[in-house]
Tab-separated table of C-alpha atoms and ligand atoms in Angstrom:
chain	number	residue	atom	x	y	z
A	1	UNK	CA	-70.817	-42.036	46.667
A	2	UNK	CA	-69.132	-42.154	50.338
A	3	UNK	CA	-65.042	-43.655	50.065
A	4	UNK	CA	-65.163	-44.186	54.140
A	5	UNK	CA	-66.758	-47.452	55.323
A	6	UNK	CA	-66.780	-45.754	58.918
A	7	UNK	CA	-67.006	-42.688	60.992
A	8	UNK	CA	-63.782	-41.404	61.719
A	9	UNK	CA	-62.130	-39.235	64.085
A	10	UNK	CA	-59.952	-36.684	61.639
A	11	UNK	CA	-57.797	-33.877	62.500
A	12	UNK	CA	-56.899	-31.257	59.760
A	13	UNK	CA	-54.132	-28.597	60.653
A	14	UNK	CA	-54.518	-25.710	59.111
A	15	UNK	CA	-58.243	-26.186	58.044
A	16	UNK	CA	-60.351	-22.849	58.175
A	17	UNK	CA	-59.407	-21.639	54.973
A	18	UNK	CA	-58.345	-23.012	51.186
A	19	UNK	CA	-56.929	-26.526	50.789
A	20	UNK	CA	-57.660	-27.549	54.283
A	21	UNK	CA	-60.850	-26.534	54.510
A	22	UNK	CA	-61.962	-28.438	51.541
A	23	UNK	CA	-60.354	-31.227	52.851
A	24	UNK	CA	-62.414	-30.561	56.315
A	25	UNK	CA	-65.485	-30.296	54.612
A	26	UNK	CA	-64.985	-33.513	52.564
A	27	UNK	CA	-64.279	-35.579	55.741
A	28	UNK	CA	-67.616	-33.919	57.624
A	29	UNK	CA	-69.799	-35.122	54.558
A	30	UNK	CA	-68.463	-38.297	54.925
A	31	UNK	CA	-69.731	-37.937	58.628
A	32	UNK	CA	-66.556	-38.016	60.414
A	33	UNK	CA	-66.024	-36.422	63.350
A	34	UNK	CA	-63.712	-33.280	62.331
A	35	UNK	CA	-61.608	-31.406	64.697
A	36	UNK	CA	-59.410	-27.885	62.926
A	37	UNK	CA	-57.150	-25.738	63.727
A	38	UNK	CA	-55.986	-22.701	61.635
A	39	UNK	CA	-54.005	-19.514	63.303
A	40	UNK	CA	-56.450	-16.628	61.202
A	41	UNK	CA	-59.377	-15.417	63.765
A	42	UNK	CA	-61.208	-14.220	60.266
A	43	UNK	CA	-61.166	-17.834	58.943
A	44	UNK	CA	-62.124	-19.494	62.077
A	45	UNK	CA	-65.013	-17.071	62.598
A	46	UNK	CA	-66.327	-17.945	58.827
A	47	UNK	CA	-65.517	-21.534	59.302
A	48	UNK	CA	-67.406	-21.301	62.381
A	49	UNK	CA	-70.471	-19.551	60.841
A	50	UNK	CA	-70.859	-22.227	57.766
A	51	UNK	CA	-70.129	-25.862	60.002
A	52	UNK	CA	-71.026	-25.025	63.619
A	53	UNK	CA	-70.541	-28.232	64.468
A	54	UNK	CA	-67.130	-28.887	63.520
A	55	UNK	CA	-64.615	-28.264	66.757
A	56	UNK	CA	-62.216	-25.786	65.605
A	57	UNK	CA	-59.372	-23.915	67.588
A	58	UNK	CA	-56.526	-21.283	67.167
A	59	UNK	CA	-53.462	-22.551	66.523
A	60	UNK	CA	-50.669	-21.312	65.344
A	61	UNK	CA	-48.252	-24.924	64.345
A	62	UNK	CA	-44.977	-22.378	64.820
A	63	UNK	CA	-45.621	-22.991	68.028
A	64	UNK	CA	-45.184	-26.299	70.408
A	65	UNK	CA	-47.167	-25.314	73.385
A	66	UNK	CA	-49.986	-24.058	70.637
A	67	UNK	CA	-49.870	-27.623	69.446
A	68	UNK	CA	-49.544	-29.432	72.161
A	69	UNK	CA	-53.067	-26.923	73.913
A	70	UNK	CA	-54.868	-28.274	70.812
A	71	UNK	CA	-54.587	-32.200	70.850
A	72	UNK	CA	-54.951	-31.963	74.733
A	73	UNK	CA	-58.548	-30.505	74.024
A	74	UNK	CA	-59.039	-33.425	71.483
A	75	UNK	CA	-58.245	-35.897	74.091
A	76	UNK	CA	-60.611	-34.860	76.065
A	77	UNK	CA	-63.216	-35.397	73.190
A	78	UNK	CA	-62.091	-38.538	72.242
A	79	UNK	CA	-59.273	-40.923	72.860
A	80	UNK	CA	-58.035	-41.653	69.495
A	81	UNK	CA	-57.528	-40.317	66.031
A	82	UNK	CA	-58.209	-42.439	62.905
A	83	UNK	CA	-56.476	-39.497	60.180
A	84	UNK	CA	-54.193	-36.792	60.619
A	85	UNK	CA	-54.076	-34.368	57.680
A	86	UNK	CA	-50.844	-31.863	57.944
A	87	UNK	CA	-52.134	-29.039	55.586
A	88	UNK	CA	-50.231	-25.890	57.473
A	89	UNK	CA	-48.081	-23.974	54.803
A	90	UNK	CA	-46.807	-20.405	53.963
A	91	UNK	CA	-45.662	-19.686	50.577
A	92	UNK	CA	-42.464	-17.931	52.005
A	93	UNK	CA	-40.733	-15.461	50.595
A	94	UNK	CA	-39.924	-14.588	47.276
A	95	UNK	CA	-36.512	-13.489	46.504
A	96	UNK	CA	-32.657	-14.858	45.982
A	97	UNK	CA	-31.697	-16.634	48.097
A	98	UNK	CA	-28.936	-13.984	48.990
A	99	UNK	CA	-31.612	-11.489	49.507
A	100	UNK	CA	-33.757	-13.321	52.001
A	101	UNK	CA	-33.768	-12.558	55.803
A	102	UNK	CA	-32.993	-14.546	57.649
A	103	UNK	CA	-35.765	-14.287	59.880
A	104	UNK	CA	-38.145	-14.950	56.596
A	105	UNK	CA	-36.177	-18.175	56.264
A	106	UNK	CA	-36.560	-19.520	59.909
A	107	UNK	CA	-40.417	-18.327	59.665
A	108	UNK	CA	-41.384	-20.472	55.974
A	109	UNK	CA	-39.203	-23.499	58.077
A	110	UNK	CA	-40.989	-23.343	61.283
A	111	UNK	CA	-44.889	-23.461	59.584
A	112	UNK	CA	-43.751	-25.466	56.973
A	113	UNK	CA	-41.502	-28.253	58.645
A	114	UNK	CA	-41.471	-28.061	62.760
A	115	UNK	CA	-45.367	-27.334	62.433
A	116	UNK	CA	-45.734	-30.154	60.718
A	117	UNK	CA	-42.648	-32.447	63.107
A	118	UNK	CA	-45.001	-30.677	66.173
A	119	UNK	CA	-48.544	-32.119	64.809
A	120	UNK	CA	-46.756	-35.357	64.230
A	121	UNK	CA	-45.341	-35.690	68.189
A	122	UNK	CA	-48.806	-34.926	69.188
A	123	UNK	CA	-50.955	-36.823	67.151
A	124	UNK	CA	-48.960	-40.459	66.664
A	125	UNK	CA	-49.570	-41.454	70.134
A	126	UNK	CA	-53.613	-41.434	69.703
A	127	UNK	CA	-53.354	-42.593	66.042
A	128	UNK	CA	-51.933	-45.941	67.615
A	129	UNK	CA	-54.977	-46.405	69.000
A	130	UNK	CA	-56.856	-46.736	66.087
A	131	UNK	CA	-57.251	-49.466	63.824
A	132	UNK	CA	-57.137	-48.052	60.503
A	133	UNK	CA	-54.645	-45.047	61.434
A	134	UNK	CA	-53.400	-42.789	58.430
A	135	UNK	CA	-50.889	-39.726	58.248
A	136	UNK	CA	-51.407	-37.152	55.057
A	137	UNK	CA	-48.925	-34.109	54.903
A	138	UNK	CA	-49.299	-31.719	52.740
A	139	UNK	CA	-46.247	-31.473	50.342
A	140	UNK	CA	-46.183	-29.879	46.818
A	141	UNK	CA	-44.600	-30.184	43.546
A	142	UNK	CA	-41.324	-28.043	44.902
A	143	UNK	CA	-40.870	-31.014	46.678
A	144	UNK	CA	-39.410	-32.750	43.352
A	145	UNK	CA	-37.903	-29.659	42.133
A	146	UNK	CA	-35.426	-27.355	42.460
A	147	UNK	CA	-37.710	-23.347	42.192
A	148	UNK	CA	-36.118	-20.471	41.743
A	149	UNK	CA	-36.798	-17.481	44.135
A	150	UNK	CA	-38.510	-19.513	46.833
A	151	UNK	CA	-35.711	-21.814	48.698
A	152	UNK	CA	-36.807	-21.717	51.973
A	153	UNK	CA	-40.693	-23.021	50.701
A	154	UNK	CA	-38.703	-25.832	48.373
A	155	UNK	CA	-36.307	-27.106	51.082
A	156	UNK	CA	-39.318	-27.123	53.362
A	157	UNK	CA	-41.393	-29.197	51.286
A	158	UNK	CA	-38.330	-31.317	49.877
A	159	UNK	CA	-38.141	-31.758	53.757
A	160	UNK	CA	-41.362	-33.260	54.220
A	161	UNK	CA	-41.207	-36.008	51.967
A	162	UNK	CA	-38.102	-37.083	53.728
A	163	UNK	CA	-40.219	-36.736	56.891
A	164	UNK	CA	-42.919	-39.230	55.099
A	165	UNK	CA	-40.976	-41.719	54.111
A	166	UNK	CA	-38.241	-41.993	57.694
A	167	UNK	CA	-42.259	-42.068	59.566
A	168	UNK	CA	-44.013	-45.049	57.375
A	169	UNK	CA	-40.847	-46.936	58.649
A	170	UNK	CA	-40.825	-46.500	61.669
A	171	UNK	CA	-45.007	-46.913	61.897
A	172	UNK	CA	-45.404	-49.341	59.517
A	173	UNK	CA	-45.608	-51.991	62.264
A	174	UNK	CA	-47.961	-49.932	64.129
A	175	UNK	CA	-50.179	-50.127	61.243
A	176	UNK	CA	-49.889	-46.397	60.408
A	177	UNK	CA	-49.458	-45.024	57.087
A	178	UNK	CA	-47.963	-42.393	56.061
A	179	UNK	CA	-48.005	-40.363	52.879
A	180	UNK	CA	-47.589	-37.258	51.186
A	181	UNK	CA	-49.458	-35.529	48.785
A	182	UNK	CA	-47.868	-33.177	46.538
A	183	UNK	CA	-50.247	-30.650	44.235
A	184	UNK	CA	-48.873	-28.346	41.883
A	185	UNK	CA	-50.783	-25.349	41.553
A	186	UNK	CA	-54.230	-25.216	43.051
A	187	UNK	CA	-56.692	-22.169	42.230
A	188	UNK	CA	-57.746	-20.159	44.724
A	189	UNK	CA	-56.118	-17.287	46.691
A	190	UNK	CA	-53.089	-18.371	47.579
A	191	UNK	CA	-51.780	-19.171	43.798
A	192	UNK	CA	-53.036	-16.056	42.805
A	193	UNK	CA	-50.932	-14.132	45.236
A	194	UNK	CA	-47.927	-16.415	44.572
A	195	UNK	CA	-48.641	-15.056	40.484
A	196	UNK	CA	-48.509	-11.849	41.895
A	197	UNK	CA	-45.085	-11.455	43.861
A	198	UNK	CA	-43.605	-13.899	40.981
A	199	UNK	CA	-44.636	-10.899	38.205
A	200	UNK	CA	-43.375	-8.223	40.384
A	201	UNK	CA	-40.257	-9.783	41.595
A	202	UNK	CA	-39.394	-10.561	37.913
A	203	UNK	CA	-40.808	-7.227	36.672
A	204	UNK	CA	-43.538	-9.411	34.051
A	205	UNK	CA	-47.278	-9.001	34.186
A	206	UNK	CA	-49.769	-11.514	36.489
A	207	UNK	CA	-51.091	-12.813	32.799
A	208	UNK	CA	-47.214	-13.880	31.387
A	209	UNK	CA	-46.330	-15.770	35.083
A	210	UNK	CA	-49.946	-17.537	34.992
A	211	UNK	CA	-49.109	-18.482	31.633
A	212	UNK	CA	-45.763	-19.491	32.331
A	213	UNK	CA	-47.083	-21.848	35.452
A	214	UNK	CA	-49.601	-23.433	33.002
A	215	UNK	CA	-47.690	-23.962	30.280
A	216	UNK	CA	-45.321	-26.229	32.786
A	217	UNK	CA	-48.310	-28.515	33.255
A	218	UNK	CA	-48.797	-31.329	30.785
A	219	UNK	CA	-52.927	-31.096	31.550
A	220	UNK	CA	-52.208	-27.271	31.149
A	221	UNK	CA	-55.012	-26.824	34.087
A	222	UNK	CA	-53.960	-26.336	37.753
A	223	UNK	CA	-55.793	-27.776	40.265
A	224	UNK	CA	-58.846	-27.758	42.154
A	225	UNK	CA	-59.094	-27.804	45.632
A	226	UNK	CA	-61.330	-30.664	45.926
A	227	UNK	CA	-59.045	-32.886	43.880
A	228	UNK	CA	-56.685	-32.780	46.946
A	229	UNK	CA	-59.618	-33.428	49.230
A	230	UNK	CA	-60.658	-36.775	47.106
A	231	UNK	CA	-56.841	-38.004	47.090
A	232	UNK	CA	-56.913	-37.789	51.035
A	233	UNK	CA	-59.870	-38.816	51.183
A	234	UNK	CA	-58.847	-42.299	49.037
A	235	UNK	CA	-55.717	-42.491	50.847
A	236	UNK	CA	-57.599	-42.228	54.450
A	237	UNK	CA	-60.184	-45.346	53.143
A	238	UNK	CA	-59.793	-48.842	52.697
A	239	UNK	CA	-59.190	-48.499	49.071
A	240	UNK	CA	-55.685	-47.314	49.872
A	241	UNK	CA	-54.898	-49.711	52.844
A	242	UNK	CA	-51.421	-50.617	51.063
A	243	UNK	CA	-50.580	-47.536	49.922
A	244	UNK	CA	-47.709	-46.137	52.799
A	245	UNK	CA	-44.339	-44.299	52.370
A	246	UNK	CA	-45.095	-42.427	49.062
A	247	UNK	CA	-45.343	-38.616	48.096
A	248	UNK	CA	-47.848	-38.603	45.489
A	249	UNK	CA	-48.084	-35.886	42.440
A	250	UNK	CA	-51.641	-34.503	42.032
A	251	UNK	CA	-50.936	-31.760	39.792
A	252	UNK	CA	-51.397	-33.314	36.000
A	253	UNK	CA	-47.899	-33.424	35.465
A	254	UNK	CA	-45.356	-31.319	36.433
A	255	UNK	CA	-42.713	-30.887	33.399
A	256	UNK	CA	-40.435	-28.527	35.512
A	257	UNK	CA	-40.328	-25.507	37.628
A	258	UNK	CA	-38.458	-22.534	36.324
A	259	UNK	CA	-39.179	-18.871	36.328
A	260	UNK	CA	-38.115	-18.024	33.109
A	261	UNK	CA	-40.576	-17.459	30.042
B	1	NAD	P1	-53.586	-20.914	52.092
B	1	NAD	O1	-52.544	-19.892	52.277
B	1	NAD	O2	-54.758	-20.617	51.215
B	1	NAD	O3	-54.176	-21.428	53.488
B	1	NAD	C1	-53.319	-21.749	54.472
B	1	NAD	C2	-54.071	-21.845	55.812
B	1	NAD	O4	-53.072	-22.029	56.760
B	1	NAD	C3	-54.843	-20.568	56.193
B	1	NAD	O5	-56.105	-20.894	56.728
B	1	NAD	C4	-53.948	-19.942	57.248
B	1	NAD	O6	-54.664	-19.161	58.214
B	1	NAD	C5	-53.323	-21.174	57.855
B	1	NAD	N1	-52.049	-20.908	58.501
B	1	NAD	C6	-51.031	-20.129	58.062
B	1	NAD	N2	-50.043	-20.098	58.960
B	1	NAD	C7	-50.431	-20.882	60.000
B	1	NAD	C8	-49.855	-21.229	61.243
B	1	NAD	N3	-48.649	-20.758	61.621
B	1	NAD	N4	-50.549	-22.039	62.080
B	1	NAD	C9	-51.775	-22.505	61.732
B	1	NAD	N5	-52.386	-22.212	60.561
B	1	NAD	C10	-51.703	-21.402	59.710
B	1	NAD	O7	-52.800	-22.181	51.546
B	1	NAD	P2	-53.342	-23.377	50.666
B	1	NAD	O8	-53.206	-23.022	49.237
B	1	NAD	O9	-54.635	-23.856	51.170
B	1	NAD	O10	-52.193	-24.457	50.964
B	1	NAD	C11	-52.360	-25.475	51.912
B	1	NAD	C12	-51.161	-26.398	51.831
B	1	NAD	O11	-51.003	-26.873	50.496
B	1	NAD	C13	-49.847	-25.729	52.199
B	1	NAD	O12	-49.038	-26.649	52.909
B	1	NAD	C14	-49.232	-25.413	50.859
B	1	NAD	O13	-47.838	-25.304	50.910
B	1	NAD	C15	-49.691	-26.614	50.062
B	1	NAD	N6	-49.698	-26.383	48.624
B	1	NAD	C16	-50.455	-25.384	48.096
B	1	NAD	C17	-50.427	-25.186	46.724
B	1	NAD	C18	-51.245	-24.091	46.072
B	1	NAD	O14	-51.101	-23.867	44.862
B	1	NAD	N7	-52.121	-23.416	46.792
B	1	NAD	C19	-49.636	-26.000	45.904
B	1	NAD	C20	-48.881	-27.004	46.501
B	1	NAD	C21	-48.908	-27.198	47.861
């Protein structure tokens, strides 16, 4: 069953690999026209090999003048985008936060929150233009907690949703919506190497913290990539024109985030 009534013009940062790139792929079999960016020349070269036809670029969101190179090429291609999807995110490091450096702190903030401010400058003048114009960043369920060991990835995310909600103000008249979606823990690579530097940071093995992260999940599942795809999807249709301003959970209920078994 297709959610979009029409082809639209999409742009997901941070697409060649995991989340974003199911979210890419969802939007291309909905036939919209999807343009990607992603910083890892392995991911782009596989993302290139499976969907040819999908315009994707090296980026790296850190970056203004990267940013700013990448929605230039887009407006050449077309003059308007219908959905931005702000998917860019580093796990950070994990640590106290009197043992981080500082230069690991200003890193997770720069991907995680002027990547994302950077996309937004870009992309909002071309979203105007379009008549059913939506905004999706990428939050998480941090962004409700407080989480031990990783402060820089929490206030990043905590960040964003502050981000969502001071934009959908001042777009709402525009017509723009803007939301957040916030998973908890999604399978695939990058949850498995978050497990990992939890158990050796806390000296426990990968099995107890995997435990640990599903037992703080009413649905005691995490979650799949594609259920983040379908939300944005929904959100990005006319089944959630009314739905602006909110950072959404998607991760079966979060009961709390704590590092302790
Ligand atoms: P991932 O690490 O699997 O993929 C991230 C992608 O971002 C990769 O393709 C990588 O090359 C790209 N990237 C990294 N730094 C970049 C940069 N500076 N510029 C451009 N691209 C860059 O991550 P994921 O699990 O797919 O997560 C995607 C988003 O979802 C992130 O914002 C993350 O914080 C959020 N999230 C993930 C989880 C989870 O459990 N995986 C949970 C909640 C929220």
């Amino acid at each position: 069953m297709k959610l979009l009534s029409k082809k639209l013009n999409v742009v997901i940062i941070a697409g060649a690999s995991g989340i974003g790139r199911e979210i890419a792929i969802a939007y291309h079999q909905e036939n919209c026209r999807v343009f990607v960016c992603d910083i890892s020349d392995d991911f782009i070269e596989k993302f290139k090999n499976d969907y040819p036809s999908i315009f994707v670029k090296k980026t790296d969101v850190s970056l203004y003048d990267n940013v700013s190179t990448f929605f230039k090429e887009i407006k050449v291609e077309e003059d308007r985008i219908d959905v931005l999807v702000n998917c860019a995110g580093i796990a950070g490091p994990t640590a106290s936060l009197e043992d981080i450096d500082p230069d690991e702190w200003d890193h997770t903030i720069k991907v995680n929150l002027n990547g994302m401010f950077y996309c937004l400058r870009e992309a909002i003048p071309l979203l105007k233009k379009s008549e059913s114009p939506s905004i999706i960043n990428i939050a998480s369920s941090a962004s409700f907690f407080g989480f031990p060991l990783r402060s820089p990835y929490t206030a990043a995310k905590w960040a964003v949703i502050g981000m969502t909600k001071t934009l959908a103000m001042e777009l709402g008249s525009d017509g723009v919506r803007v939301n957040a979606i916030c998973p908890g823990s999604v399978r695939g690579e990058r949850i498995n190497t978050v497990i990992e530097a939890d158990a050796l940071k806390q000296g426990k093995t990968i099995e107890e913290i995997e435990k640990l992260y599903l037992s703080q999940v009413s649905l005691k599942k995490f979650v799949e990539p594609e259920d983040v795809a379908n939300l944005a999807l929904f959100l990005s249709s006319d089944l959630g024109r009314f739905i602006s301003g909110q950072a959404i959970g998607l991760d079966g209920h979060t009961e709390g985030l704590s590092n302790n078994l």
